[in-house]
PDB file of C-alpha atoms in Angstrom:
ATOM      1  CA  MET A   1      73.129  85.522  45.353  1.00  0.00           C
ATOM      2  CA  ALA A   2      76.029  85.946  47.479  1.00  0.00           C
ATOM      3  CA  GLY A   3      77.174  89.555  46.446  1.00  0.00           C
ATOM      4  CA  SER A   4      78.698  91.432  43.220  1.00  0.00           C
ATOM      5  CA  ALA A   5      83.226  90.795  43.606  1.00  0.00           C
ATOM      6  CA  THR A   6      83.203  94.813  44.316  1.00  0.00           C
ATOM      7  CA  GLU A   7      81.421  93.875  47.408  1.00  0.00           C
ATOM      8  CA  VAL A   8      83.334  90.838  48.358  1.00  0.00           C
ATOM      9  CA  LEU A   9      86.573  92.561  47.785  1.00  0.00           C
ATOM     10  CA  GLU A  10      85.741  95.453  49.948  1.00  0.00           C
ATOM     11  CA  ASN A  11      85.164  93.076  52.220  1.00  0.00           C
ATOM     12  CA  ALA A  12      88.439  91.537  52.124  1.00  0.00           C
ATOM     13  CA  GLU A  13      90.208  94.740  52.684  1.00  0.00           C
ATOM     14  CA  GLN A  14      88.300  95.878  55.946  1.00  0.00           C
ATOM     15  CA  THR A  15      89.019  92.793  56.968  1.00  0.00           C
ATOM     16  CA  LEU A  16      92.303  93.118  56.243  1.00  0.00           C
ATOM     17  CA  LYS A  17      92.533  96.591  57.783  1.00  0.00           C
ATOM     18  CA  ARG A  18      91.029  95.376  60.571  1.00  0.00           C
ATOM     19  CA  GLU A  19      94.145  92.340  61.246  1.00  0.00           C
ATOM     20  CA  VAL A  20      96.412  95.044  60.786  1.00  0.00           C
ATOM     21  CA  PHE A  21      94.989  98.146  63.281  1.00  0.00           C
ATOM     22  CA  TRP A  22      94.908  94.516  65.894  1.00  0.00           C
ATOM     23  CA  ARG A  23      98.111  94.045  64.921  1.00  0.00           C
ATOM     24  CA  LEU A  24      99.632  97.876  65.006  1.00  0.00           C
ATOM     25  CA  ILE A  25      97.525  97.625  68.671  1.00  0.00           C
ATOM     26  CA  ALA A  26      98.971  94.309  70.085  1.00  0.00           C
ATOM     27  CA  SER A  27     102.936  95.482  69.442  1.00  0.00           C
ATOM     28  CA  MET A  28     102.481  99.003  70.590  1.00  0.00           C
ATOM     29  CA  TYR A  29     101.208  96.790  73.733  1.00  0.00           C
ATOM     30  CA  ILE A  30     104.108  94.960  73.436  1.00  0.00           C
ATOM     31  CA  GLY A  31     106.373  97.724  73.313  1.00  0.00           C
ATOM     32  CA  ASN A  32     104.804 100.339  75.789  1.00  0.00           C
ATOM     33  CA  ALA A  33     105.297  97.170  78.437  1.00  0.00           C
ATOM     34  CA  MET A  34     108.753  96.702  77.007  1.00  0.00           C
ATOM     35  CA  LEU A  35     109.348 100.689  78.350  1.00  0.00           C
ATOM     36  CA  LEU A  36     107.230 100.403  81.310  1.00  0.00           C
ATOM     37  CA  ILE A  37     109.193  97.909  82.417  1.00  0.00           C
ATOM     38  CA  TYR A  38     112.175  99.612  81.576  1.00  0.00           C
ATOM     39  CA  LEU A  39     111.708 102.389  83.250  1.00  0.00           C
ATOM     40  CA  LEU A  40     110.772 100.752  85.743  1.00  0.00           C
ATOM     41  CA  ARG A  41     114.659  99.051  86.677  1.00  0.00           C
ATOM     42  CA  LYS A  42     116.298 101.905  85.814  1.00  0.00           C
ATOM     43  CA  LEU A  43     114.160 103.723  88.972  1.00  0.00           C
ATOM     44  CA  ARG A  44     114.610 100.153  90.858  1.00  0.00           C
ATOM     45  CA  PHE A  45     111.190  99.666  91.799  1.00  0.00           C
ATOM     46  CA  PRO A  46     110.465  96.131  92.200  1.00  0.00           C
ATOM     47  CA  GLU A  47     108.753  93.925  89.878  1.00  0.00           C
ATOM     48  CA  ALA A  48     106.832  91.398  91.925  1.00  0.00           C
ATOM     49  CA  PRO A  49     104.537  93.495  93.640  1.00  0.00           C
ATOM     50  CA  ILE A  50     104.005  94.885  89.689  1.00  0.00           C
ATOM     51  CA  ILE A  51     102.856  91.959  88.627  1.00  0.00           C
ATOM     52  CA  LEU A  52     100.910  90.918  91.889  1.00  0.00           C
ATOM     53  CA  GLY A  53      99.033  93.966  90.532  1.00  0.00           C
ATOM     54  CA  PHE A  54      97.770  93.412  87.087  1.00  0.00           C
ATOM     55  CA  VAL A  55      97.297  89.996  87.473  1.00  0.00           C
ATOM     56  CA  LEU A  56      95.443  90.820  91.158  1.00  0.00           C
ATOM     57  CA  GLY A  57      93.964  94.170  90.328  1.00  0.00           C
ATOM     58  CA  PRO A  58      91.502  93.302  88.048  1.00  0.00           C
ATOM     59  CA  MET A  59      89.905  90.377  90.333  1.00  0.00           C
ATOM     60  CA  LEU A  60      89.821  93.283  93.188  1.00  0.00           C
ATOM     61  CA  GLU A  61      87.851  95.470  91.258  1.00  0.00           C
ATOM     62  CA  ASP A  62      85.331  92.296  89.563  1.00  0.00           C
ATOM     63  CA  GLN A  63      85.022  91.909  93.889  1.00  0.00           C
ATOM     64  CA  MET A  64      84.518  95.609  94.675  1.00  0.00           C
ATOM     65  CA  ARG A  65      81.786  95.767  92.025  1.00  0.00           C
ATOM     66  CA  ARG A  66      80.007  92.877  92.712  1.00  0.00           C
ATOM     67  CA  ALA A  67      79.719  93.372  96.469  1.00  0.00           C
ATOM     68  CA  LEU A  68      78.883  97.316  96.294  1.00  0.00           C
ATOM     69  CA  THR A  69      76.356  96.153  93.814  1.00  0.00           C
ATOM     70  CA  LEU A  70      74.786  93.805  96.351  1.00  0.00           C
ATOM     71  CA  SER A  71      74.490  96.406  99.045  1.00  0.00           C
ATOM     72  CA  LEU A  72      73.301  98.745  96.058  1.00  0.00           C
ATOM     73  CA  GLY A  73      76.584 100.797  96.697  1.00  0.00           C
ATOM     74  CA  ASP A  74      77.177 101.654 100.559  1.00  0.00           C
ATOM     75  CA  PHE A  75      80.472 101.373 101.596  1.00  0.00           C
ATOM     76  CA  SER A  76      79.337 100.341 104.851  1.00  0.00           C
ATOM     77  CA  VAL A  77      79.485  96.710 103.535  1.00  0.00           C
ATOM     78  CA  PHE A  78      83.052  96.742 104.027  1.00  0.00           C
ATOM     79  CA  LEU A  79      83.176  98.055 107.600  1.00  0.00           C
ATOM     80  CA  THR A  80      79.994  95.757 109.101  1.00  0.00           C
ATOM     81  CA  ARG A  81      82.646  92.113 109.214  1.00  0.00           C
ATOM     82  CA  ILE A  82      85.823  92.202 111.489  1.00  0.00           C
ATOM     83  CA  VAL A  83      87.924  90.982 109.159  1.00  0.00           C
ATOM     84  CA  SER A  84      87.091  93.686 106.084  1.00  0.00           C
ATOM     85  CA  ALA A  85      87.035  96.810 109.009  1.00  0.00           C
ATOM     86  CA  ALA A  86      90.452  96.061 110.327  1.00  0.00           C
ATOM     87  CA  LEU A  87      91.645  95.513 106.463  1.00  0.00           C
ATOM     88  CA  VAL A  88      90.123  99.456 105.912  1.00  0.00           C
ATOM     89  CA  LEU A  89      91.516 100.159 109.144  1.00  0.00           C
ATOM     90  CA  LEU A  90      95.106  98.739 107.965  1.00  0.00           C
ATOM     91  CA  THR A  91      94.742 100.315 104.278  1.00  0.00           C
ATOM     92  CA  ALA A  92      94.450 103.484 105.835  1.00  0.00           C
ATOM     93  CA  ALA A  93      97.080 103.550 108.338  1.00  0.00           C
ATOM     94  CA  TYR A  94      99.353 102.098 105.601  1.00  0.00           C
ATOM     95  CA  TRP A  95      98.498 104.921 103.684  1.00  0.00           C
ATOM     96  CA  LEU A  96      98.174 108.065 106.295  1.00  0.00           C
ATOM     97  CA  LEU A  97     101.146 106.314 108.720  1.00  0.00           C
ATOM     98  CA  PRO A  98     104.426 108.257 105.831  1.00  0.00           C
ATOM     99  CA  ALA A  99     101.900 111.629 105.765  1.00  0.00           C
ATOM    100  CA  LEU A 100     101.562 111.701 109.457  1.00  0.00           C
ATOM    101  CA  LYS A 101     105.658 110.917 110.287  1.00  0.00           C
ATOM    102  CA  ARG A 102     106.729 113.677 107.780  1.00  0.00           C
ATOM    103  CA  PHE A 103     104.134 116.230 108.987  1.00  0.00           C
ATOM    104  CA  TRP A 104     105.385 115.054 112.842  1.00  0.00           C
ATOM    105  CA  ALA A 105     108.943 115.565 111.777  1.00  0.00           C
ATOM    106  CA  ARG A 106     108.463 119.005 110.976  1.00  0.00           C
ATOM    107  CA  ARG A 107     106.518 119.843 113.323  1.00  0.00           C
ATOM    108  CA  THR A 108     109.277 118.608 116.348  1.00  0.00           C
ATOM    109  CA  SER A 109     112.515 120.300 114.239  1.00  0.00           C
ATOM    110  CA  ARG A 110     110.522 123.668 114.471  1.00  0.00           C
ATOM    111  CA  PRO A 111     112.293 125.881 117.499  1.00  0.00           C
TER     112      PRO A 111
END
């Protein structure tokens, strides 16, 4: 026997609650995305790098996780090849250069 009428009704209520729940989550996600885009446009941030980050970010994470898994968690795998070492150095320079410029500007401006 398939079950009593109350079991069928309880299952239907749970299914409806799940659908409402996921619709609410989806609408909140869309609303938050719209708010983020609005704020980024108001602050005059370019949209292309953000879209690239959303698209390429998960792929980059997966590949980095795969490389670290194959190397048993050893980060030196990113420095063993010339191209990957150059990319690591360029990334580090990109992040450190503005701070170094500010440091040198403060140091030279003092009497």
